[in-house]
Amino acid sequence: MTTLSKDDTTLIRLTLNGREVQGRASPRLLLSDFLRHELGATGTHVGCEHGVCGACTVRVDGVMARSCLMLAMQAEGAQVDTVEGLAPQPDRLSVLQAAFRRHHALQCGFCTAGILMSLDTLLRDEPDADRTRIEEVVGGHLCRCTGYAPIIDAALDAAAELRGGDHV
Amino acid sequence: MTVRPDTFRSPERVEDAALLTGRAQFVDDLPEPGNCLHLAILRAGEAHAKITLDIAAAQALPGVVAVLTGADVAALTKPLMVGVRLPMECWPIAQDRVRYVGEPVALVVARSRYIAEDALALIDVVYEKLPAVVAPRDALADETVLHESVGSNLVSDRSYRYGDPEAAFEEATHRVEISVSYPRNAVTPIECYGLIAAYDPFEEAYDVTANFQGPFSIHSVISRALKVPGNRLRLRTPPSSGGSYGVKQGIFPYIVLASVAARVAGAPVKWVEDRLEHLTASVSATNRETTLAAAVDAEGRVTALDWDQLEDVGAYIRAPEPATLYRMHGNMCGAYDIQNLSIRNRVVVTNKTPTGLVRGFGGPQVYFALERLMRKIAVTLGLDPLEVIERNLIPAEAFPYRTASGALYDSGDYQKALEIGRTDARLAELLERRDVARAEGRLYGIGYAVAVEPSVSNMGYVSTVLTKEERAKSGPKNGAQATATVALDPLGSVSVHVASAPQGQGHRTVLAGVVGKVLGLPAEAVQVRTDLDTGKDAWSIASGNYSSRFAAAVAGTGKLAATRMRDRLAAIAAPMLGVSAEEVQFEGGMVTAEGAKPIPFARLAATSHWAPGTVPEGAEQALRETVYWTPPQLEAPDEADRVNSSLCHGFIFDFCGVEIDRLTGALRIDRYVTVHDCGRILHQGMVDGQIRGGYANAIGAALYEEYAYDAGGAFLTGTFADYLVPTATEVPAPEIHHLETPSPFTPLGAKGVGEGNCMSTPACLANAASDALGAEILTLPMTPARLRAHFAGEEPAAPEGVKPAAAPGGRGLTGSGEVEIAAPRQTVWDTLLDPETLERIVPGCHGVKKVTDTHFRADVTLGVGPVKGRYTVDVKLTDLVEPQSATLSGGARGALGSGEGSGRVVLEETPEGGTRMRYDYEAQVGGKVAAVGGRMLDGAAKVVIGQFFRALAAQTGGGTAKSGLLDRLMFWRRS
Ligand code: FES
Ligand code: FES
């Protein structure tokens, strides 16, 4: 078995928002720190580093994950999606992002990246998610600014639009 | 909806695109200087102790650049200024004595944060424990004094009297009194503190970028502490800040620490606070013990109030405290017309985190007492609670209304708000719902609360704590300077800057609209910046984002600056259009006058850059306008201690229906209505956003959140699994209603709206719970256990053989058990006293030293939940009866925490020739382990003890524990 020292760094390669990237990480480097400080993808935020607040949520191989609870090394070779990859074009918002803006579903925006990642994944995997389901998923995140109601409304609105219906 | 001149509905925010796409720049996203170093802070694990430090090992760690102790910081700074005259030294880092868990004791600057934290673990702190003072009433006893130079824990004691309260109480039909405790909590933001500090030794100047929120009066406190003139402290804020709710005012002691660290290290230093640090030691609202009495006539009219407030500011009275106690000074009768008032305000220090700004700031503490009392009056007199509220409200025609203690309520129509509650918000329906629920035997209650929400603080209100003689000596303090700058560039486009340091409140969007409207431009044409640089921008002590001052003061000042710019432009345009300046119109991007050919705005606006010579005589160049505005109503406290503590006074009427689960005691909000009057609404979406946010924060304060300490001062809620912030599933959407009585004192007629529900909602929910249970609710948060105690009686006794859990709120560990070991008693006994075998069988042990025959010292690695660390364990044996029994006592000490405990071990021979060993133990744990691992301590202790006995069994049974060996030993254990 190879023994790793905390001072050794290894080259980590992964696919970030569809692009191959690489950076060096020591064995104890968190995925959140690797994304933010090694790869410069600072859109993913860190609010607690113990897995409760959800601000650091990213998608790893298609599944929601708290990047503060993963080591960078565990993401070797993975497909990692972050908030920076949500918009279809640099000057256009995704349906979900636009709904957030319309509904004032963010104030300081610090929790937002994580919530967007969770909801984006939810609406992709369960396009028919209803209010209760959405509340459940948003319930895995902490937001101190909005009181959550506009976030739920934005998600419902986006879900309807993505299903091809009208805004609710 | 009618369109009003200065307002617009809810346009999308210009802030949002960057925030939604991950491009926003929060402090930890800013590019770091190439030579940037990282700071980590070692914090006290004990609440009250003398300390000695050994930093040699930390200094020697490769990658560490500097290690600073309290003495190193003191050598380069002065103590932080405090608001009351006291011989108390308020340092941002402990000077040989710690007074609260989490207090900084050493700073490490290293190449990376990871290395800096490694070095923290190498610093050895020896604590010589002192008794901790935790409860404010215990502090008054002065058995242990925190600051010997002060001589008492009571650091301020002032009494105030307005009208004739004694006579009113004399004449009153009833005297109704309530005593309540408001707990410690904070609207902890999701982004913690963060900063980058640098020092230029040649200019002797500090340059700090921090997610500080103001008030910028603190800039003076920092400059003084760093011993530099104000112009040598350049304080900047990042473009985005991840929430604050008052809390990021509390970063300022860390600005001092990081600045000194950067100076000593000779390079810029970055520090980003982690969540444990934040919950433990950033800032908390004050906890307060209040006794409030009312003189009441037969009809339920209150003729006098008598307040006795005991405020706990934590270990140091840190600027701007005791402001929490005085922010409401003008508003102590709330929304009620009561002219006789007495107040006694006492401030004590205790071994807890120093307090500071938290959304609501003083309001939650006051309204929890006042609105609970109003309900108690109704219950005492057998009246309807809303009826009692209504009979006491300030009449609509009384505005502007001067309160007994000096506030000038600008405008309002409280009766109208109640009317809206009854009609639009369908109060009767809720009353019926309660009837139905009660008929079904459910615990259902309705609560009411009214609150006057002060905004735009008078910078002089804190000086009410001083006597008038002291005030005369230090000179009057008053006002609230707001500032805004409107600038035109050479292409004639408009830029705006304000010193409001927002954390997501959409200031840029609102100002673009306000300024655009004045200049006849679409909001999109106006570019607004809100990040602040004290080295370059206009600012003053009142700058920043607090006391809900944006809409009322800052946006209004933006309008004033834009108007001044428009007037200058009009003077330049008048001769071109052949009209007088008064006739010039700004509309649709054009500058026009009747009968004249319109000029494009941009062309006119560029004039002073390209052709200043063409500006007509008498007119002024139109380039840049900076306006400072302070409302004249904000005067200094007068001789009689009356103070207009705030400029604006919004109004809130809340009511709600709640149901309490008969089985669990959990409170569910069935319906919550909040009726607001915040004057003119500038942006509906943002106003509602403020209301919803404050309401969610208040649900946390009312039902879940508490910074808990045990009796020894150990901090117990260091993670989001212990400090419970409500999530989407606990926050039902409130129903919001508005009315608008514009403030005559603000340029836009707007008032603040950011904090009201933090003030009204906890009281409203507590009143509803009171109604549901027919019981007094005297403290928060209303946890299921607390509510259940009101109707379910005593907890049933624990079943036979089960030891009840330690008292709630404590992290005391207790346990007992027994094991059978297939080895003779003497062998077991000898093993327990042999350091070499102990070293092998104690889980995680790196070595055992025999200090004396009955004193062992072990070096052990222990993991509790997320915190694994190395501890030095000392065990002393007493009452030795070989080979039967012994008492063990001792303690463990490590970077992650400490513990103390004792246990008793009894060995008995079994008929089979083996040994039965019984044990019980009791321990107290403190430090990081208690703060983050508390929930897991019991389990972890049992696992470790289990491992120990398994190893002991293996050892004494001969040889190491191979598989199958345990069975042969007939090992069993029960605990
Ligand atoms: S930072 Fe990962 S969950 Fe909070
Ligand atoms: S928008 Fe500020 S924490 Fe959610």
XYZ file of C-alpha atoms in Angstrom, chain A residues 6-7 26 28-31 33-34 36-37 41-50 52-53 55 83-87 89-90 92-93 96-113 116 131-132 134-150 152-153, chain B residues 10-13 15-17 19-26 28-29 32 61 112 114-115 118 186-192 240-243 245 270 273-276 279 359 503-506 683 685-686 688-690 692-694 696-697 700 705 718-721 723 725-729 731-734:
146
model
C 0.256 15.302 3.856
C 3.057 17.229 2.192
C -2.181 17.033 -1.276
C -5.948 16.055 2.607
C -7.046 18.843 0.265
C -10.824 19.136 0.168
C -12.536 19.071 -3.199
C -10.644 23.995 -1.767
C -9.267 22.310 -4.874
C -11.817 27.180 -5.607
C -8.144 27.723 -5.007
C -13.647 28.014 -9.859
C -14.744 30.248 -7.018
C -18.451 30.043 -7.820
C -18.748 27.088 -5.443
C -18.933 28.460 -1.915
C -17.983 27.161 1.477
C -20.237 27.892 4.428
C -19.581 25.262 7.067
C -17.145 22.578 5.913
C -19.108 19.987 7.820
C -24.811 20.859 6.668
C -25.208 24.198 4.879
C -23.354 25.982 -0.108
C -22.488 26.654 -10.935
C -20.127 28.087 -13.547
C -21.401 25.482 -15.980
C -25.137 26.108 -15.636
C -25.631 28.991 -18.037
C -24.018 30.869 -22.901
C -21.810 33.426 -21.180
C -27.580 33.986 -21.036
C -29.030 32.483 -17.899
C -33.645 27.938 -13.491
C -31.238 30.847 -13.060
C -33.617 33.204 -14.823
C -36.475 32.046 -12.597
C -34.333 32.791 -9.544
C -33.776 36.305 -10.817
C -37.443 36.867 -11.604
C -38.601 35.653 -8.199
C -35.933 37.430 -6.150
C -34.895 34.010 -4.919
C -31.507 35.304 -3.839
C -30.223 38.244 -1.864
C -26.574 37.911 -0.930
C -26.290 34.956 -3.293
C -23.813 33.092 -1.134
C -25.989 30.015 -0.655
C -27.281 30.204 -4.210
C -24.663 28.208 -6.086
C -28.933 25.892 -7.973
C -43.691 21.511 -4.194
C -43.156 18.997 -1.412
C -38.703 20.684 -4.025
C -39.065 21.821 -0.418
C -37.405 18.622 0.674
C -34.416 19.195 -1.580
C -34.098 22.888 -0.731
C -34.472 21.750 2.895
C -30.957 20.351 2.579
C -29.579 23.863 2.247
C -29.305 26.814 4.556
C -30.194 30.294 3.357
C -30.279 33.167 5.797
C -31.547 35.907 3.470
C -34.649 34.824 1.615
C -36.851 32.851 3.985
C -36.935 30.202 1.205
C -40.409 30.958 -0.189
C -39.142 32.716 -3.347
C -39.468 27.335 -3.922
C -41.561 29.541 -6.220
C -39.939 45.076 -8.712
C -37.490 45.170 -11.590
C -34.992 42.343 -11.743
C -31.832 43.086 -9.840
C -26.731 42.196 -8.905
C -28.185 38.814 -9.753
C -26.552 37.655 -12.963
C -24.346 35.850 -8.321
C -26.269 33.244 -10.307
C -23.405 32.342 -12.600
C -20.647 32.111 -9.997
C -18.861 35.239 -11.166
C -19.489 37.376 -8.105
C -16.451 38.370 -6.080
C -16.744 37.535 -2.402
C -12.377 34.679 -0.460
C -12.701 34.887 -4.263
C -4.453 37.039 -3.525
C 7.331 23.830 11.790
C -0.816 27.901 3.665
C -3.326 23.916 6.204
C 0.188 24.435 7.588
C -0.989 22.170 11.783
C -27.234 35.357 16.076
C -28.395 35.500 12.501
C -25.233 33.760 11.504
C -24.488 34.460 7.834
C -23.623 31.595 5.483
C -20.380 33.327 4.527
C -18.094 33.660 7.552
C -20.020 40.966 -2.755
C -20.609 39.874 0.802
C -22.419 36.714 1.789
C -24.942 38.041 4.264
C -27.457 40.798 9.422
C -5.269 36.333 4.535
C -12.922 32.258 9.476
C -14.303 28.734 9.687
C -17.758 27.823 10.906
C -16.644 26.570 14.300
C -20.374 30.036 15.914
C -30.425 41.871 13.084
C -24.637 42.186 1.688
C -27.190 41.361 -0.945
C -29.930 43.909 -0.337
C -29.993 45.101 -3.934
C -39.042 48.075 -4.495
C -39.745 42.513 -4.228
C -36.907 43.665 -2.021
C -40.934 41.519 0.817
C -37.531 39.837 0.674
C -36.440 41.712 3.786
C -39.390 37.074 4.641
C -35.719 36.933 5.592
C -36.231 38.593 8.973
C -37.204 33.201 8.872
C -34.411 34.421 11.151
C -34.895 30.342 14.217
C -31.367 28.641 17.721
C -20.230 24.730 17.386
C -21.755 23.111 14.301
C -24.896 23.542 12.252
C -25.950 20.175 13.669
C -26.915 25.344 16.274
C -30.808 27.195 11.535
C -34.291 26.678 10.104
C -34.550 25.204 6.605
C -37.218 25.363 3.921
C -39.274 22.714 5.653
C -40.365 28.111 7.402
C -43.915 28.363 6.075
C -44.326 31.433 3.876
C -45.761 34.393 5.767
